[in-house]
Every structure is written in structure tokens, then in C-alpha cells.
Tab-separated table of C-alpha atoms in Angstrom:
chain	number	residue	atom	x	y	z
A	18	MET	CA	0.000	0.000	0.000
A	19	SER	CA	1.619	3.199	-1.007
A	20	PHE	CA	0.574	6.780	-0.974
A	21	ASP	CA	3.741	7.952	-2.729
A	22	ALA	CA	2.261	7.493	-6.174
A	23	ILE	CA	-0.784	9.579	-5.267
A	24	TYR	CA	1.370	12.425	-3.992
A	25	ARG	CA	3.410	12.220	-7.191
A	26	ILE	CA	0.276	12.286	-9.350
A	27	ALA	CA	-1.327	15.230	-7.547
A	28	GLY	CA	1.985	17.093	-7.558
A	29	SER	CA	2.503	16.542	-11.282
A	30	SER	CA	-0.996	17.827	-11.946
A	31	MET	CA	-0.383	21.000	-9.938
A	32	ASN	CA	2.939	21.483	-11.679
A	33	ALA	CA	1.348	21.115	-15.113
A	34	GLN	CA	-1.392	23.587	-14.262
A	35	THR	CA	1.216	26.053	-13.000
A	36	VAL	CA	3.003	25.859	-16.352
A	37	ARG	CA	-0.334	26.431	-18.049
A	38	LEU	CA	-1.075	29.465	-15.857
A	39	ASN	CA	2.401	30.726	-16.658
A	40	THR	CA	1.725	30.635	-20.393
A	41	VAL	CA	-1.652	32.316	-19.878
A	42	ALA	CA	-0.023	35.109	-17.880
A	43	SER	CA	2.637	35.521	-20.554
A	44	ASN	CA	0.042	35.612	-23.342
A	45	LEU	CA	-2.136	38.151	-21.551
A	46	ALA	CA	0.821	40.333	-20.633
A	47	ASN	CA	2.005	40.465	-24.235
A	48	ALA	CA	-1.395	40.957	-25.814
A	49	ASP	CA	-0.626	44.631	-26.383
A	50	SER	CA	3.048	44.538	-27.278
A	51	ALA	CA	3.579	46.001	-30.705
A	52	ALA	CA	6.308	45.059	-33.165
A	53	ALA	CA	7.728	46.699	-36.235
A	54	ARG	CA	7.624	43.545	-38.361
A	55	PRO	CA	5.132	40.651	-38.399
A	56	GLU	CA	7.966	38.162	-37.744
A	57	ASP	CA	8.865	39.931	-34.502
A	58	VAL	CA	5.379	39.787	-33.038
A	59	TYR	CA	4.930	37.838	-29.806
A	60	LYS	CA	3.461	34.382	-30.396
A	61	ALA	CA	0.937	32.887	-27.993
A	62	ARG	CA	2.355	29.971	-26.022
A	63	LYS	CA	0.447	26.808	-25.159
A	64	PRO	CA	1.572	23.836	-23.058
A	65	VAL	CA	1.190	20.270	-24.345
A	66	PHE	CA	0.162	17.732	-21.706
A	67	ALA	CA	0.731	13.999	-21.822
A	68	SER	CA	0.082	11.242	-19.315
A	69	VAL	CA	2.824	9.010	-17.910
A	70	TYR	CA	1.636	5.751	-16.391
A	71	GLU	CA	2.999	4.730	-13.017
A	72	ASN	CA	4.555	1.301	-12.898
A	73	GLY	CA	7.680	-0.454	-11.837
A	74	GLU	CA	6.600	-0.737	-8.240
A	75	LEU	CA	7.194	-3.971	-6.415
A	76	ASN	CA	4.408	-6.494	-6.222
A	77	ARG	CA	2.416	-4.780	-8.881
A	78	PRO	CA	2.164	-5.589	-12.578
A	79	ALA	CA	2.511	-2.827	-15.123
A	80	GLY	CA	-0.672	-1.065	-16.070
A	81	ILE	CA	-2.211	-1.122	-12.608
A	82	GLY	CA	-1.763	2.327	-11.261
A	83	GLY	CA	-2.422	5.943	-11.917
A	84	ALA	CA	-0.940	8.264	-14.457
A	85	ARG	CA	1.037	11.418	-13.890
A	86	VAL	CA	0.776	14.488	-16.069
A	87	GLN	CA	3.843	15.539	-17.950
A	88	VAL	CA	4.315	18.833	-19.738
A	89	LEU	CA	5.792	17.614	-23.000
A	90	ASP	CA	6.503	21.004	-24.471
A	91	VAL	CA	5.382	24.588	-24.654
A	92	VAL	CA	4.554	25.346	-28.257
A	93	THR	CA	3.832	28.628	-29.948
A	94	ALA	CA	0.393	28.751	-31.462
A	95	GLY	CA	0.650	29.940	-35.034
A	96	ARG	CA	-1.786	32.759	-35.442
A	97	GLU	CA	-1.233	35.537	-37.943
A	98	ALA	CA	-0.084	38.884	-36.593
A	99	VAL	CA	-2.627	41.663	-36.743
A	100	ARG	CA	-1.687	44.808	-38.661
A	101	ARG	CA	-2.882	48.109	-37.267
A	102	HIS	CA	-2.519	51.587	-38.653
A	103	GLU	CA	-0.809	53.661	-35.964
A	104	PRO	CA	1.380	56.335	-37.572
A	105	ALA	CA	2.116	57.918	-34.192
A	106	ASN	CA	3.662	54.711	-32.848
A	107	PRO	CA	7.482	54.910	-32.812
A	108	LEU	CA	7.597	51.337	-34.168
A	109	ALA	CA	5.445	52.154	-37.196
A	110	ASP	CA	6.897	51.373	-40.619
A	111	ALA	CA	6.991	53.755	-43.602
A	112	ASP	CA	3.249	53.278	-44.239
A	113	GLY	CA	2.365	53.813	-40.570
A	114	TYR	CA	1.611	50.180	-39.690
A	115	VAL	CA	2.545	48.254	-36.544
A	116	TYR	CA	1.929	44.578	-35.816
A	117	TYR	CA	0.256	43.005	-32.803
A	118	ALA	CA	-0.054	39.410	-31.649
A	119	ASP	CA	-3.502	37.965	-32.279
A	120	ILE	CA	-4.257	36.907	-28.716
A	121	ASN	CA	-7.827	36.101	-27.813
A	122	GLN	CA	-8.131	37.505	-24.318
A	123	ILE	CA	-11.427	35.760	-23.588
A	124	GLU	CA	-9.905	32.437	-24.576
A	125	GLU	CA	-6.940	33.099	-22.296
A	126	MET	CA	-9.184	34.069	-19.390
A	127	THR	CA	-11.256	30.882	-19.692
A	128	ASP	CA	-8.033	28.899	-19.926
A	129	MET	CA	-6.884	30.606	-16.749
A	130	MET	CA	-10.091	29.695	-14.914
A	131	ALA	CA	-9.892	26.085	-16.065
A	132	ALA	CA	-6.253	25.859	-14.977
A	133	THR	CA	-7.072	27.349	-11.578
A	134	ARG	CA	-9.882	24.873	-11.047
A	135	SER	CA	-7.679	21.941	-11.981
A	136	PHE	CA	-4.972	23.209	-9.641
A	137	GLU	CA	-7.494	23.425	-6.819
A	138	THR	CA	-8.551	19.855	-7.543
A	139	GLY	CA	-4.922	18.842	-7.071
A	140	VAL	CA	-4.790	20.630	-3.708
A	141	GLU	CA	-8.029	18.947	-2.671
A	142	VAL	CA	-6.660	15.511	-3.567
A	143	LEU	CA	-3.500	16.197	-1.566
A	144	ASN	CA	-5.459	17.279	1.506
A	145	ARG	CA	-7.717	14.262	1.311
A	146	ILE	CA	-4.824	11.850	0.893
A	147	LYS	CA	-2.987	13.496	3.769
A	148	SER	CA	-5.919	12.960	6.118
A	149	MET	CA	-6.262	9.361	4.925
A	150	GLN	CA	-2.605	8.694	5.663
A	151	GLN	CA	-2.757	10.425	9.032
A	152	GLY	CA	-5.769	8.312	9.959
A	153	LEU	CA	-3.816	5.218	9.035
A	154	LEU	CA	-0.873	6.316	11.166
A	155	ARG	CA	-3.140	6.792	14.168
A	156	LEU	CA	-4.546	3.284	13.784
A	157	GLY	CA	-2.540	1.802	16.651
A	158	GLU	CA	-3.607	4.450	19.160
A	159	VAL	CA	-6.662	2.813	20.642
B	12	MET	CA	-10.339	-19.699	23.447
B	13	SER	CA	-7.667	-18.090	21.348
B	14	ILE	CA	-7.979	-14.846	19.475
B	15	LYS	CA	-7.088	-14.967	15.818
B	16	ILE	CA	-5.886	-11.560	14.685
B	17	ASP	CA	-6.624	-12.269	11.027
B	18	ASP	CA	-10.215	-13.228	11.779
B	19	THR	CA	-10.704	-10.215	13.977
B	20	ILE	CA	-9.353	-7.699	11.513
B	21	GLY	CA	-11.232	-9.494	8.777
B	22	VAL	CA	-11.992	-7.793	5.561
B	23	HIS	CA	-10.960	-4.275	6.546
B	24	ALA	CA	-7.218	-4.520	5.961
B	25	ARG	CA	-7.739	-5.654	2.370
B	26	ALA	CA	-10.454	-3.052	1.929
B	27	LEU	CA	-8.039	-0.311	3.009
B	28	GLU	CA	-5.446	-1.535	0.540
B	29	LEU	CA	-7.957	-1.605	-2.276
B	30	ARG	CA	-9.271	1.823	-1.319
B	31	THR	CA	-5.736	3.206	-1.520
B	32	LEU	CA	-5.228	1.721	-4.977
B	33	ARG	CA	-8.572	3.106	-6.090
B	34	SER	CA	-7.738	6.563	-4.785
B	35	GLU	CA	-4.542	6.437	-6.835
B	36	ILE	CA	-6.524	5.617	-9.982
B	37	LEU	CA	-9.070	8.345	-9.258
B	38	ALA	CA	-6.337	10.870	-8.427
B	39	ALA	CA	-4.810	10.079	-11.821
B	40	ASN	CA	-8.154	10.688	-13.508
B	41	LEU	CA	-8.412	14.054	-11.763
B	42	ALA	CA	-4.826	14.943	-12.613
B	43	ASN	CA	-5.311	14.159	-16.306
B	44	GLU	CA	-8.468	16.170	-16.677
B	45	ASP	CA	-6.823	18.333	-19.341
B	46	THR	CA	-4.649	15.734	-21.062
B	47	PRO	CA	-5.928	15.125	-24.589
B	48	GLY	CA	-6.782	11.508	-25.315
B	49	PHE	CA	-6.639	10.365	-21.685
B	50	LYS	CA	-9.262	7.741	-20.786
B	51	ALA	CA	-10.638	7.758	-17.251
B	52	ARG	CA	-10.237	4.417	-15.484
B	53	ASP	CA	-11.622	2.872	-12.351
B	54	LEU	CA	-11.844	-0.472	-10.620
B	55	ASP	CA	-15.010	-2.285	-9.670
B	56	PHE	CA	-14.646	-2.301	-5.896
B	57	SER	CA	-17.172	-4.998	-4.985
B	58	SER	CA	-15.990	-7.512	-7.580
B	59	GLU	CA	-12.370	-6.878	-6.604
B	60	MET	CA	-13.241	-7.442	-2.936
B	61	GLN	CA	-14.928	-10.722	-3.876
B	62	ARG	CA	-11.852	-11.764	-5.834
B	63	LEU	CA	-9.616	-10.989	-2.833
B	64	ASP	CA	-11.924	-12.882	-0.483
B	65	ARG	CA	-12.028	-16.137	-2.409
B	66	GLY	CA	-8.521	-16.026	-3.864
B	67	ASP	CA	-5.512	-18.039	-2.862
B	68	ALA	CA	-2.116	-16.540	-2.106
B	69	PHE	CA	-1.251	-16.037	-5.770
B	70	SER	CA	-4.429	-14.602	-7.164
B	71	SER	CA	-5.386	-12.509	-4.184
B	72	ARG	CA	-2.924	-9.678	-4.539
B	73	VAL	CA	-4.441	-6.229	-4.634
B	74	GLY	CA	-2.025	-5.309	-7.421
B	75	ASP	CA	-3.713	-7.756	-9.794
B	76	ALA	CA	-6.864	-5.681	-9.873
B	77	GLN	CA	-8.628	-5.241	-13.175
B	78	LEU	CA	-8.931	-1.672	-14.332
B	79	LYS	CA	-11.919	-0.700	-16.392
B	80	TYR	CA	-12.589	2.331	-18.514
B	81	ARG	CA	-15.217	4.808	-17.443
B	82	LEU	CA	-18.059	5.472	-19.896
B	83	PRO	CA	-18.394	9.249	-20.107
B	84	ASN	CA	-21.823	10.840	-20.025
B	85	GLN	CA	-20.717	13.182	-22.728
B	86	ALA	CA	-17.525	12.507	-24.625
B	87	ALA	CA	-15.105	15.360	-25.234
B	88	LEU	CA	-13.800	16.106	-28.713
B	89	ASP	CA	-10.148	15.743	-27.718
B	90	GLY	CA	-10.669	12.114	-26.724
B	91	ASN	CA	-10.471	12.800	-22.986
B	92	SER	CA	-13.126	10.938	-21.021
B	93	VAL	CA	-12.575	12.543	-17.603
B	94	GLU	CA	-15.600	14.283	-16.161
B	95	LEU	CA	-14.488	16.386	-13.238
B	96	ALA	CA	-17.690	16.244	-11.177
B	97	VAL	CA	-18.010	12.449	-11.532
B	98	GLU	CA	-14.395	11.842	-10.570
B	99	GLN	CA	-14.511	14.267	-7.652
B	100	ALA	CA	-17.628	12.591	-6.286
B	101	GLU	CA	-16.089	9.135	-6.625
B	102	PHE	CA	-12.853	10.309	-5.041
B	103	ALA	CA	-14.660	11.856	-2.073
B	104	ARG	CA	-16.793	8.752	-1.584
B	105	ASN	CA	-13.763	6.508	-1.787
B	106	ALA	CA	-11.942	8.612	0.828
B	107	THR	CA	-14.959	8.494	3.142
B	108	ASP	CA	-15.231	4.726	2.734
B	109	PHE	CA	-11.540	4.508	3.576
B	110	GLN	CA	-12.212	6.390	6.821
B	111	THR	CA	-15.115	4.041	7.512
B	112	SER	CA	-12.909	0.963	7.210
B	113	LEU	CA	-10.350	2.706	9.377
B	114	THR	CA	-12.961	3.409	12.049
B	115	PHE	CA	-14.080	-0.226	12.019
B	116	LEU	CA	-10.482	-1.355	12.429
B	117	THR	CA	-9.916	1.037	15.319
B	118	MET	CA	-13.024	-0.321	17.019
B	119	LYS	CA	-11.821	-3.892	16.513
B	120	PHE	CA	-8.472	-3.060	18.061
B	121	ARG	CA	-10.163	-1.327	20.969
B	122	GLY	CA	-12.276	-4.428	21.528
B	123	LEU	CA	-9.198	-6.639	21.414
B	124	LYS	CA	-7.393	-4.422	23.898
B	125	GLN	CA	-10.307	-4.542	26.287
B	126	ALA	CA	-10.441	-8.334	25.979
B	127	ILE	CA	-6.697	-8.620	26.648
B	128	GLU	CA	-6.826	-6.337	29.647
B	129	GLY	CA	-9.865	-8.181	30.938
B	130	ARG	CA	-12.117	-5.193	31.385
């Protein structure tokens, strides 16, 4: 009987959601950064999650057990830069255009809420498991 | 009359072990809520308990449990079959059942202690 795997799983989930929140914060912060050329525009970042199955424990065949979350990569989502006519902007080119990243703020906000909720689920699991293990430790005290 | 510890503790020790395994599976479902293509899994507690009860030393290990895939009420487009509310409810119930088994065990031990001390 081991609680280690559960702690690992909940921890990996919270870690993955933190990475996700990190990308959301970065995307929202750079939503209004202008660039002189479309190539230089900030690109929205998105994490890629994958599951890693727990095995290799003693007395337990492979495949029986939970799965951790792994952040495989943080990729840049390929959306076209938006061109805006702002002649007063110091970055504007000869025709008066600057380029902005096409970041959907509503999408980022919903992503943020979903990530927060998943993180809280991880905290809840940890608390629950902690009380289960503490109960088990107190078993002898009758 | 002799007291047999195994008979006294009975089913609860195995139940605790199975509950721990199940909470690992459910924790994994909760953790992979946002992983594309992840399929929620679970084990059938009552049939696993029956298997442990009738099994011999080789087939009665908790680690040999059969995992089954959860049928989602509404499948997601990315192939993920985790439904947060369902998994949270199952996880909470499993944790409460764990505490129940623990309480039963504590009561058994208390009874044993009283019998030993002759009170």
C-alpha cells in the first residue's frame, strides 16, 4: 500500500497547471506589445500535456496504477499577426503600420479559470490523501 | 479460546489496501483532466473485494486488480473521457469509505485491547 504514487500524481498535476497558468499570464501580458515587423510579433504559447503511467513498483504488474501528467513542451500557437494603422507609434513602418499578436483575451481568461480549477482539484486531492494517511498512522492508538 | 488476529481484523485490511489503490486511480483521472486523449479508469470495488476474499495466495494480490474504462456521459472532442464532477464525487466517496474501514479497524483493536486487559 503506497501513498507515494498519489502524492506524485497530484503534484505533477499541480505542476502542469502552474506551467499552463504561466503561459496564460505571458500571453495576456504580451497581448498589447507592438512590433515593427510581423515576424517579430509575440506568439501565444500553449503547453502540451501527456500522461505518464505509473509502474515499476514492487508487487504490482505494469498497467495497474495511476498516471502522472507531464508537460511535453510549450509550443507557440501559429496565429497571424494583426496589422494596425498607428502612424504615431514609434515602431510604425513607412506606411504607418505596426503589428500586434492575435491573442484572444477571452480564450486566455477561460483557460486561466480552467487551470485554476484543476490546480485546486490537485490541492483537494492532496489534503484528502494526507488525512487518509494520518488516519492510518493513528490506527494503533486505541 | 484463542484470538485470531486475522479473523478479527477481517476484511478491513484488504479493503483499506484496495481503497488506496482506487484513490490512486481516481487521483490520476483528476490529474489528467486536461490531457488530450486520456481515458478515465476505475476499478469495480465490490468484484475486486470478492476476488480478494475467495482467492488463494497467488491470485489474491491487490495489485492484480482489473482496471476498467469509465463510460463518459458526454464525450469530449479531444478524446479525454474525464468528467471532473463524476471523478470528484467518486474520489470523495472513496476517501470516506476509507475512513469508515479505518474506524471499524480502530473499534476492533479497541475491543481486542479490552479483551486482553480483561475489562
